[in-house]
Tab-separated table of C-alpha atoms and ligand atoms in Angstrom:
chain	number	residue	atom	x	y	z
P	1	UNK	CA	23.466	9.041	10.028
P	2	UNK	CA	20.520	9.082	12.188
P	3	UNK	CA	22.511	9.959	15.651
P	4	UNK	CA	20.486	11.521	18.150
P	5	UNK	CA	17.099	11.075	16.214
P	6	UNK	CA	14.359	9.612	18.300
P	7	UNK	CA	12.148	6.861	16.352
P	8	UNK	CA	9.128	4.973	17.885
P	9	UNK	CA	7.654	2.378	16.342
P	10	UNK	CA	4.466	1.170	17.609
P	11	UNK	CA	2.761	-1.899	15.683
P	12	UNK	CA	2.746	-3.655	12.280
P	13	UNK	CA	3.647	-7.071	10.808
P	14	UNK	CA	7.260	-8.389	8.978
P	15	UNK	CA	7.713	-4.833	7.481
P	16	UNK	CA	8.833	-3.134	10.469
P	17	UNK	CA	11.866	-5.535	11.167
P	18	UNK	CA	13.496	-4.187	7.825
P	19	UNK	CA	12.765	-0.885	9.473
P	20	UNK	CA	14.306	-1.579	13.149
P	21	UNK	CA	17.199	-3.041	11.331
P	22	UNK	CA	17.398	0.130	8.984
P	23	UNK	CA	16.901	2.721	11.517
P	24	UNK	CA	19.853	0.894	13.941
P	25	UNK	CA	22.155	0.576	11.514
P	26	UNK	CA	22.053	4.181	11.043
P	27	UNK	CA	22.304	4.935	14.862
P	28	UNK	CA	18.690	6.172	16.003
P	29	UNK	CA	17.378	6.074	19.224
P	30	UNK	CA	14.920	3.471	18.511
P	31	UNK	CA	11.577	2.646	20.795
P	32	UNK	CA	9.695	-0.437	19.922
P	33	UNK	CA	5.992	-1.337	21.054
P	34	UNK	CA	3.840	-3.786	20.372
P	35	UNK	CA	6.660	-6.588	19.582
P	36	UNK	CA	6.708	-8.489	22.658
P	37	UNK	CA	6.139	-11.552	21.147
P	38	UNK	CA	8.743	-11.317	18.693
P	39	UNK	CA	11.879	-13.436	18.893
P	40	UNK	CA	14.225	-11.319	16.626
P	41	UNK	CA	16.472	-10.393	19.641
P	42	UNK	CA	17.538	-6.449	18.220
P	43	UNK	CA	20.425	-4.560	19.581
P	44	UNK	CA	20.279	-1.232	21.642
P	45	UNK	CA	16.462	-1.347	20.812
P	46	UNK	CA	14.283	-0.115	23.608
P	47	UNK	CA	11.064	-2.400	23.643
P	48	UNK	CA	8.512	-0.585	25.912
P	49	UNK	CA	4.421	-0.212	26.490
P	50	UNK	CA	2.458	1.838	24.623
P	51	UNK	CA	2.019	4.678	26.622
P	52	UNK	CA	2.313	8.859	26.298
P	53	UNK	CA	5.303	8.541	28.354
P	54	UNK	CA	7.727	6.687	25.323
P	55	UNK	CA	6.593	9.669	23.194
P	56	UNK	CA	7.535	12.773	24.881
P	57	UNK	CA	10.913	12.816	23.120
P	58	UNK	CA	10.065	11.590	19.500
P	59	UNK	CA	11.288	13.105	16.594
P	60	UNK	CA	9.285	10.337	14.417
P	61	UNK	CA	6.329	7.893	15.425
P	62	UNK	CA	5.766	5.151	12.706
P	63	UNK	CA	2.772	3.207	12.432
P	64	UNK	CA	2.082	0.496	9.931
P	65	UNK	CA	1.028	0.716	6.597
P	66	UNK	CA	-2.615	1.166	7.391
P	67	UNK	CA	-2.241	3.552	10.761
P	68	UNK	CA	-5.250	3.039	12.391
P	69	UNK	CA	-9.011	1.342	12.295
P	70	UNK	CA	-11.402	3.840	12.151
P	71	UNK	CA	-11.576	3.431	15.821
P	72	UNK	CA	-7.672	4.331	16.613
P	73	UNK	CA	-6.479	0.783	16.816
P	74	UNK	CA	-3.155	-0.303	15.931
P	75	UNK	CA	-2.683	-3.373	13.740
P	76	UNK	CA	0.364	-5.471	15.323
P	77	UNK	CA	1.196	-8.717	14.596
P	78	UNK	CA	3.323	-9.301	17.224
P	79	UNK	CA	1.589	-8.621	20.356
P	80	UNK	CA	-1.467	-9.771	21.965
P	81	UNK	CA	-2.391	-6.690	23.177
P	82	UNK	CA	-4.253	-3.809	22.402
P	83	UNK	CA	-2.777	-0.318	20.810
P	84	UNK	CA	-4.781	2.225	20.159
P	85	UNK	CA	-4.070	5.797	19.642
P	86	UNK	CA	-5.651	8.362	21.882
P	87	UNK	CA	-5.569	11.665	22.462
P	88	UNK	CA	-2.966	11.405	25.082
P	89	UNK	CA	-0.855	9.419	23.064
P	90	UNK	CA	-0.813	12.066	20.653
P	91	UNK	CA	-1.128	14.773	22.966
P	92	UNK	CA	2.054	13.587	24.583
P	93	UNK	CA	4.137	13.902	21.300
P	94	UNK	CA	6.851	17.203	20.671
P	95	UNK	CA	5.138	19.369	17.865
P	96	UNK	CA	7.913	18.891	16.051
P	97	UNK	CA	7.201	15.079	15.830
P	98	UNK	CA	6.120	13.737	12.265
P	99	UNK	CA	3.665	10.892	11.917
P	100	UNK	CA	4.538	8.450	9.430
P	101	UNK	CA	2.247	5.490	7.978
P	102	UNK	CA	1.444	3.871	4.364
P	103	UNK	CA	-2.387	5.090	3.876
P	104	UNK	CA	-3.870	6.844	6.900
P	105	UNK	CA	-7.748	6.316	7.950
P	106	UNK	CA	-9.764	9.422	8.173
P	107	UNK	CA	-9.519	9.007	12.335
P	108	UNK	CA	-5.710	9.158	12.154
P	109	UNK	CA	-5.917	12.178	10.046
P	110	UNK	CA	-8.613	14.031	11.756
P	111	UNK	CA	-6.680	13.049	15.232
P	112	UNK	CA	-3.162	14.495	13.675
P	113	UNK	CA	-5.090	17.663	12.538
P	114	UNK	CA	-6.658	18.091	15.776
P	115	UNK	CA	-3.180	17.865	17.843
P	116	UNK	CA	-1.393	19.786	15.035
P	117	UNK	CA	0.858	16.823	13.874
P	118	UNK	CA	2.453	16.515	10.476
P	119	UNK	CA	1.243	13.364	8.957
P	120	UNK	CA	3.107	11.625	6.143
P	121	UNK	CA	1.424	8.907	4.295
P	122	UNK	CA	4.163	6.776	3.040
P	123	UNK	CA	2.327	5.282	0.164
P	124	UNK	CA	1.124	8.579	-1.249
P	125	UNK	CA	4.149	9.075	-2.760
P	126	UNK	CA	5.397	8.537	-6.184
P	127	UNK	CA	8.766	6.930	-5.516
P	128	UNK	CA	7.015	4.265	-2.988
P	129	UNK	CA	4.144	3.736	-4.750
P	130	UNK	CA	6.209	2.735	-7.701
P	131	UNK	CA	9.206	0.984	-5.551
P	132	UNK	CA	5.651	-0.872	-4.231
P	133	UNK	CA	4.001	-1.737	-7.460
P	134	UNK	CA	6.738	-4.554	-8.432
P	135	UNK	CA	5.692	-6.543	-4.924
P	136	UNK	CA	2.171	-5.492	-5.663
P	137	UNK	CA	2.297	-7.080	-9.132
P	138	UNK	CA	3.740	-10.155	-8.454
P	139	UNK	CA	1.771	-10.932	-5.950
P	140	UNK	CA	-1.211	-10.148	-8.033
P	141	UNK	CA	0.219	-12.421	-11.281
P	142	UNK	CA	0.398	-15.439	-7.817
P	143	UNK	CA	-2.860	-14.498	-7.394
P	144	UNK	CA	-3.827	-15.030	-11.070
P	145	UNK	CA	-2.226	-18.147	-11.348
P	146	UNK	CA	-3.521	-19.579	-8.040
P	147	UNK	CA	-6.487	-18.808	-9.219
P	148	UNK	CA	-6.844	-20.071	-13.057
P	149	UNK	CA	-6.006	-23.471	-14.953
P	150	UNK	CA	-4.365	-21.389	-18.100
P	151	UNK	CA	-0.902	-20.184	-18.396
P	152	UNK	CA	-0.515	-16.148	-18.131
P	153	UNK	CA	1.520	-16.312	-21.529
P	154	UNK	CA	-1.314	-16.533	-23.863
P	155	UNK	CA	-4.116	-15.275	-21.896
P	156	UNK	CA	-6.198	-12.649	-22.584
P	157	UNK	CA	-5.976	-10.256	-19.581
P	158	UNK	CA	-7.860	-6.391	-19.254
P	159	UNK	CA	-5.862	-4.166	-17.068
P	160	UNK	CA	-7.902	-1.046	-15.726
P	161	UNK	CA	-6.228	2.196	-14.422
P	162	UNK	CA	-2.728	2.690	-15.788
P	163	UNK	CA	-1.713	4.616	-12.914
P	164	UNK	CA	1.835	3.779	-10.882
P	165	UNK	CA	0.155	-0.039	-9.965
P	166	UNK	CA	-1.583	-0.793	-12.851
P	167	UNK	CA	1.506	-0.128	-15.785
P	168	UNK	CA	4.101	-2.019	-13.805
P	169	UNK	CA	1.657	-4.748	-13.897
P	170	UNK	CA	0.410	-4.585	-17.278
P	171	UNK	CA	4.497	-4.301	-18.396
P	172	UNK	CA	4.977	-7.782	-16.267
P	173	UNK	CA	2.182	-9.509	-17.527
P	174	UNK	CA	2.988	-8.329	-21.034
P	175	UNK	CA	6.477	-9.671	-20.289
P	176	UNK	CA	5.048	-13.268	-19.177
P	177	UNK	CA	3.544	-12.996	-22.519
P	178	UNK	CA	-0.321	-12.124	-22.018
P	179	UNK	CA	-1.955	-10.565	-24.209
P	180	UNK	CA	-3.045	-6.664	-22.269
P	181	UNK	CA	-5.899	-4.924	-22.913
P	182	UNK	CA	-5.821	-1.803	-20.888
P	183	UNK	CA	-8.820	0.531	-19.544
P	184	UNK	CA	-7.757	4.181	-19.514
P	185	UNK	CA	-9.346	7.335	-19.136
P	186	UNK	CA	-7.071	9.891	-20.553
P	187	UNK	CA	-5.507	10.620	-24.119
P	188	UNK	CA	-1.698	10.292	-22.774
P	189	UNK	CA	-2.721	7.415	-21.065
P	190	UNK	CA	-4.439	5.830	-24.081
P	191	UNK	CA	-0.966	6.835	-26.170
P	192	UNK	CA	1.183	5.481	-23.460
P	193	UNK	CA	-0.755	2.675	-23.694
P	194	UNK	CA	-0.515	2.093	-27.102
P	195	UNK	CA	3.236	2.758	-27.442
P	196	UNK	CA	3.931	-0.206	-24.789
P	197	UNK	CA	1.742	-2.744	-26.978
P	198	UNK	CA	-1.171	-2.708	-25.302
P	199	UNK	CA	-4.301	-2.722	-26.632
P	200	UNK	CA	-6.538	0.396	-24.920
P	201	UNK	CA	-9.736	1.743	-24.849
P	202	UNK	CA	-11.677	4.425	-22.911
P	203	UNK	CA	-13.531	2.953	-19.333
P	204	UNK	CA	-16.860	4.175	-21.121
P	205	UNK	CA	-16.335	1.536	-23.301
P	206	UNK	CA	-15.398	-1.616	-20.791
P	207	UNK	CA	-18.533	-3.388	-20.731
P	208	UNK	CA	-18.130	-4.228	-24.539
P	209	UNK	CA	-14.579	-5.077	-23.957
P	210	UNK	CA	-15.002	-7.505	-21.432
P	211	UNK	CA	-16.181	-10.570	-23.708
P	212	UNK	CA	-13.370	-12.725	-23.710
P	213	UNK	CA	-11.310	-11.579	-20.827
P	214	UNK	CA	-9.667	-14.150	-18.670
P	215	UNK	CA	-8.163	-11.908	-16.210
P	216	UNK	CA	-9.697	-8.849	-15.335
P	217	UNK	CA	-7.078	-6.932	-12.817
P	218	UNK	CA	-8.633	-3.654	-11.181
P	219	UNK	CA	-6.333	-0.844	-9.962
P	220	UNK	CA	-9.050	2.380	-9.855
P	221	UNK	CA	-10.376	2.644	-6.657
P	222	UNK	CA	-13.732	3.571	-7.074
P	223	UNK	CA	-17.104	1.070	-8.367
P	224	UNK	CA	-16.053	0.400	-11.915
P	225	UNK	CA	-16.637	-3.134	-12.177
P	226	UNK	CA	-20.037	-3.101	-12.179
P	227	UNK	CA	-22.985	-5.763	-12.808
P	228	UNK	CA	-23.356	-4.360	-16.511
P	229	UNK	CA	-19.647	-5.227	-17.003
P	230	UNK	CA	-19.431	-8.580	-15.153
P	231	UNK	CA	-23.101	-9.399	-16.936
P	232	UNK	CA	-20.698	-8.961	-20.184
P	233	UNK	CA	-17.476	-11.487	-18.731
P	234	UNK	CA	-17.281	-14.930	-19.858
P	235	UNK	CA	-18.199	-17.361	-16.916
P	236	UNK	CA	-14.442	-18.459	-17.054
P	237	UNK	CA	-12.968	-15.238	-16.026
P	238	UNK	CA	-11.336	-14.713	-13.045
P	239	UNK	CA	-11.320	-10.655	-11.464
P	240	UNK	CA	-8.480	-9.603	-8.874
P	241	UNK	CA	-9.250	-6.321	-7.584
P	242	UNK	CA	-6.077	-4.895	-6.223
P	243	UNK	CA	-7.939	-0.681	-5.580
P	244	UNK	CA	-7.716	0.189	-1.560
P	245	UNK	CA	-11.092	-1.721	0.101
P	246	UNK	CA	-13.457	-1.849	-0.420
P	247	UNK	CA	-12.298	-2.221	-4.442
P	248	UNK	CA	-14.249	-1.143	-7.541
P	249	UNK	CA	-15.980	-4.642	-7.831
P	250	UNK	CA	-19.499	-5.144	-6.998
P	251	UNK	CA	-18.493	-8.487	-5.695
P	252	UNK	CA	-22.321	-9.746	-4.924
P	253	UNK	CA	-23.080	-9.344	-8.363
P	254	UNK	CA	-19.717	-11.656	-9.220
P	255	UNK	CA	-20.758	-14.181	-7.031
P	256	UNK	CA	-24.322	-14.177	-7.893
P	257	UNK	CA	-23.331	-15.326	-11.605
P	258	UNK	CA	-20.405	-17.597	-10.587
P	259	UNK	CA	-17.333	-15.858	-11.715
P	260	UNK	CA	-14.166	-15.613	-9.095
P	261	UNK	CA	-13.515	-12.418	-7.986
P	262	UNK	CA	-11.036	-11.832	-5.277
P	263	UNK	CA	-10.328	-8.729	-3.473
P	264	UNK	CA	-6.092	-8.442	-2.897
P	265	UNK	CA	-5.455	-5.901	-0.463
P	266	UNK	CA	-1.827	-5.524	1.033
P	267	UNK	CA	0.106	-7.710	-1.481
P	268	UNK	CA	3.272	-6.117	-0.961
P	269	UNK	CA	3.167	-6.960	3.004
P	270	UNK	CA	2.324	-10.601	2.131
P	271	UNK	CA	4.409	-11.340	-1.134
P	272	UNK	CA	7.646	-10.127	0.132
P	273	UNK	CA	7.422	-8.106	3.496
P	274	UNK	CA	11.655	-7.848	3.738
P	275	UNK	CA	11.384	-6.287	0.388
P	276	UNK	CA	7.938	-4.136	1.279
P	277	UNK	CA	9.788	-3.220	4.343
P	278	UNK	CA	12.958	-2.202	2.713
P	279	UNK	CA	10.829	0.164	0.504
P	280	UNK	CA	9.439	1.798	3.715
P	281	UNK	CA	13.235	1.939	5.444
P	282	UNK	CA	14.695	3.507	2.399
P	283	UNK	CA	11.474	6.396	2.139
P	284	UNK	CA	11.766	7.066	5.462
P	285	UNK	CA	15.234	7.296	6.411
P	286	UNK	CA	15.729	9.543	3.131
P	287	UNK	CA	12.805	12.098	4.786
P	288	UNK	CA	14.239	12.121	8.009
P	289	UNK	CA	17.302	12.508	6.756
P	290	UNK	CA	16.055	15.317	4.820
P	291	UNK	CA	14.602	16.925	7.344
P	292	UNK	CA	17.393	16.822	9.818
P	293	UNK	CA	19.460	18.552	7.308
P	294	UNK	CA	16.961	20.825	6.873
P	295	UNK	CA	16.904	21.853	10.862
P	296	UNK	CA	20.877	21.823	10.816
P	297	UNK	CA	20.461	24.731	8.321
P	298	UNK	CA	18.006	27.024	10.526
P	299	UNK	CA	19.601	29.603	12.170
C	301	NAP	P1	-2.564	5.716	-9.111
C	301	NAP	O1	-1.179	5.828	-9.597
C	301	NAP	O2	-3.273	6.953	-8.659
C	301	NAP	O3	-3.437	4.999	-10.260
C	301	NAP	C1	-4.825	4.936	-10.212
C	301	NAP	C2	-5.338	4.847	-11.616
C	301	NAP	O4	-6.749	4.821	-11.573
C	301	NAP	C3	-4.936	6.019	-12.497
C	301	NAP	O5	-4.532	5.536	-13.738
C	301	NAP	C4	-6.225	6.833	-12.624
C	301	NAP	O6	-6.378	7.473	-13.866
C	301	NAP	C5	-7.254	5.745	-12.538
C	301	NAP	N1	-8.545	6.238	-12.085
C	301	NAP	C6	-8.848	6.770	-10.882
C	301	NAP	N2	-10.156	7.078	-10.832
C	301	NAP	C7	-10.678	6.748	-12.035
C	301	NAP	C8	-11.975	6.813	-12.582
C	301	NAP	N3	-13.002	7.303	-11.886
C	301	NAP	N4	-12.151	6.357	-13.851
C	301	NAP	C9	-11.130	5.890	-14.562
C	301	NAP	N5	-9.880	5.790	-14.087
C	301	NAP	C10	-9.663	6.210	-12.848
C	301	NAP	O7	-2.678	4.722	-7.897
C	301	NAP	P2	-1.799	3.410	-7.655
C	301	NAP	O8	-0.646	3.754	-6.796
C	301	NAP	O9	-1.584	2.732	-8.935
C	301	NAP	O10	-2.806	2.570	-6.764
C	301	NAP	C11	-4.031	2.138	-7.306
C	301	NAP	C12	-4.854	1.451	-6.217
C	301	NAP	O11	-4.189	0.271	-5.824
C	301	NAP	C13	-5.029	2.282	-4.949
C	301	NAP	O12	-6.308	2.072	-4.435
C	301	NAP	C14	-3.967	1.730	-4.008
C	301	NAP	O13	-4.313	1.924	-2.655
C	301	NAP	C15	-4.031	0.280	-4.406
C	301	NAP	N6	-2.848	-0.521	-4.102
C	301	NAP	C16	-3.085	-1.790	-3.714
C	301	NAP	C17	-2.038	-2.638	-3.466
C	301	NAP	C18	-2.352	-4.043	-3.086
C	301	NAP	O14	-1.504	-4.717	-2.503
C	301	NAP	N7	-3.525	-4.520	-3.412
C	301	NAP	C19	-0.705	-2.179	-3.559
C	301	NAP	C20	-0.496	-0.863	-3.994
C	301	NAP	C21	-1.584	-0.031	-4.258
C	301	NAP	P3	-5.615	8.855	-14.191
C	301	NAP	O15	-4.188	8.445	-14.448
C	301	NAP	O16	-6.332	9.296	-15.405
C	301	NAP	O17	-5.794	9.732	-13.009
């Protein structure tokens, strides 16, 4: 149980109810801002500003699953009004106080660093990042068939990176019954690769795989789709670039010779928030958790 545990939660979309209802269930003290236009009516949950003075007593401050702009402002879907994080906002938190969020902009890091705050980034760990990688490639196979006027079983689809995203959705579109060829740059991976059925190759080599592709999907997050390789896709592909913006697509060059190429941030959030959120309530609870056992221990 989470008794006595202090939790604000300032911001974010759908996600966050799983969250509220999480945290509640296990008994926290929990502080919502940036929700006053939500209708969800939730019990024993204080709804309040966004100000230093909810903070003074937190043991946890979570912020949505991309913290902050560059400029310190707080997506929040359910509010018209502006959050941003400041230096008294952060000033105002306990040291003790951990900062969670999914991927955290440079300004939220260099912020936490200059006030001394642990920050966590949710999605930097293994167990969410692979808990998030089912939403993630669903939504991208919606995506794909949104997108096309083929069936996935049958098609001829290039997976690059077979990191935590990229092998859950290479397994699902295998499963759908595409055919998977899949861009690796290590001998494990190229192994691993090869013992699931797929067919792989080394990224220096993409370009001259890319002739027949009708799905390209993209999970490296750095330029790796370049003009040389879209040059070498037939005009009927179709690329979803699912790497943290701003991808590994030179999208201009896509456009410029009239092949579809879509950049899919956030999937999980959009595909199935309750089960995106659920993922976040489960990571978080267990750290907290962890970490309260942790204190009870010190002497
Ligand atoms: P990951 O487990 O680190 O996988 C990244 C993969 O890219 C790894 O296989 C890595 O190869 C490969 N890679 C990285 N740099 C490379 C390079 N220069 N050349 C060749 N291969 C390279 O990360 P992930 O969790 O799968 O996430 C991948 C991306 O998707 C991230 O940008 C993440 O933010 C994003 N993402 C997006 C969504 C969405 O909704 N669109 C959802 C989840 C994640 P090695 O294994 O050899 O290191």
């Amino acid at each position: 149980m989470l008794t006595g545990v202090q939790v604000v939660l300032a911001g974010g979309d759908a996600r966050q109810l799983e969250v509220i209802r999480r945290l509640t269930e296990l008994d926290a003290a929990v502080t919502i801002t940036g929700f006053d236009r939500l209708d969800t009516p939730f019990t024993g949950v204080f709804k309040a500003d966004w100000s230093p003075d909810i903070l003074t007593e937190a043991d946890a401050l979570l912020l949505p699953a991309v913290g902050t702009d560059d400029e310190g402002i707080i997506s929040a879907i359910f509010t018209d009004r502006e959050l941003k994080v400041t230096d008294a906002h952060l000033a105002a938190l306990p040291k003790k106080c951990k900062i969670y969020t999914g991927m955290a902009t440079p300004f939220l890091k260099n912020l936490c660093e200059k006030h001394h705050l642990e920050l966590v980034e949710l999605f930097e760990r293994d167990d969410v990042a692979i808990y998030n990688s089912i939403p993630t490639a669903e939504g991208a196979i919606m995506m794909a068939i949104q997108n096309t006027d083929i069936t996935i079983h049958g098609s001829d689809c290039m997976v690059l990176g077979l990191g935590r995203t990229g092998l859950t959705l290479a397994r699902t579109l295998q499963g759908l019954g595409a055919k998977i060829k899949a861009g690796v740059r290590r001998e494990d991976s190229f192994a691993r690769a090869f013992e699931m059925g797929f067919e792989p190759f080394y990224m220096p080599d993409l370009a001259r795989q890319a002739g027949n592709i009708d799905l390209l999907f993209n999970t490296i997050p750095t330029m790796i789709v370049t003009a040389q390789v879209i040059a070498q896709l037939p005009l009927r592909a179709c690329i979803i670039d699912l790497a943290s913006k701003p991808g590994g697509t030179d999208f201009r060059f896509a456009e410029k010779r009239g092949i579809k190429a879509l950049l899919a941030p956030g999937l999980p959030g959009i595909v199935a928030p309750k089960t995106a959120g659920r993922i976040i309530a489960n990571s978080l609870t267990q750290i907290i958790l962890e970490d309260k056992g942790q204190r009870g221990n010190e002497p």
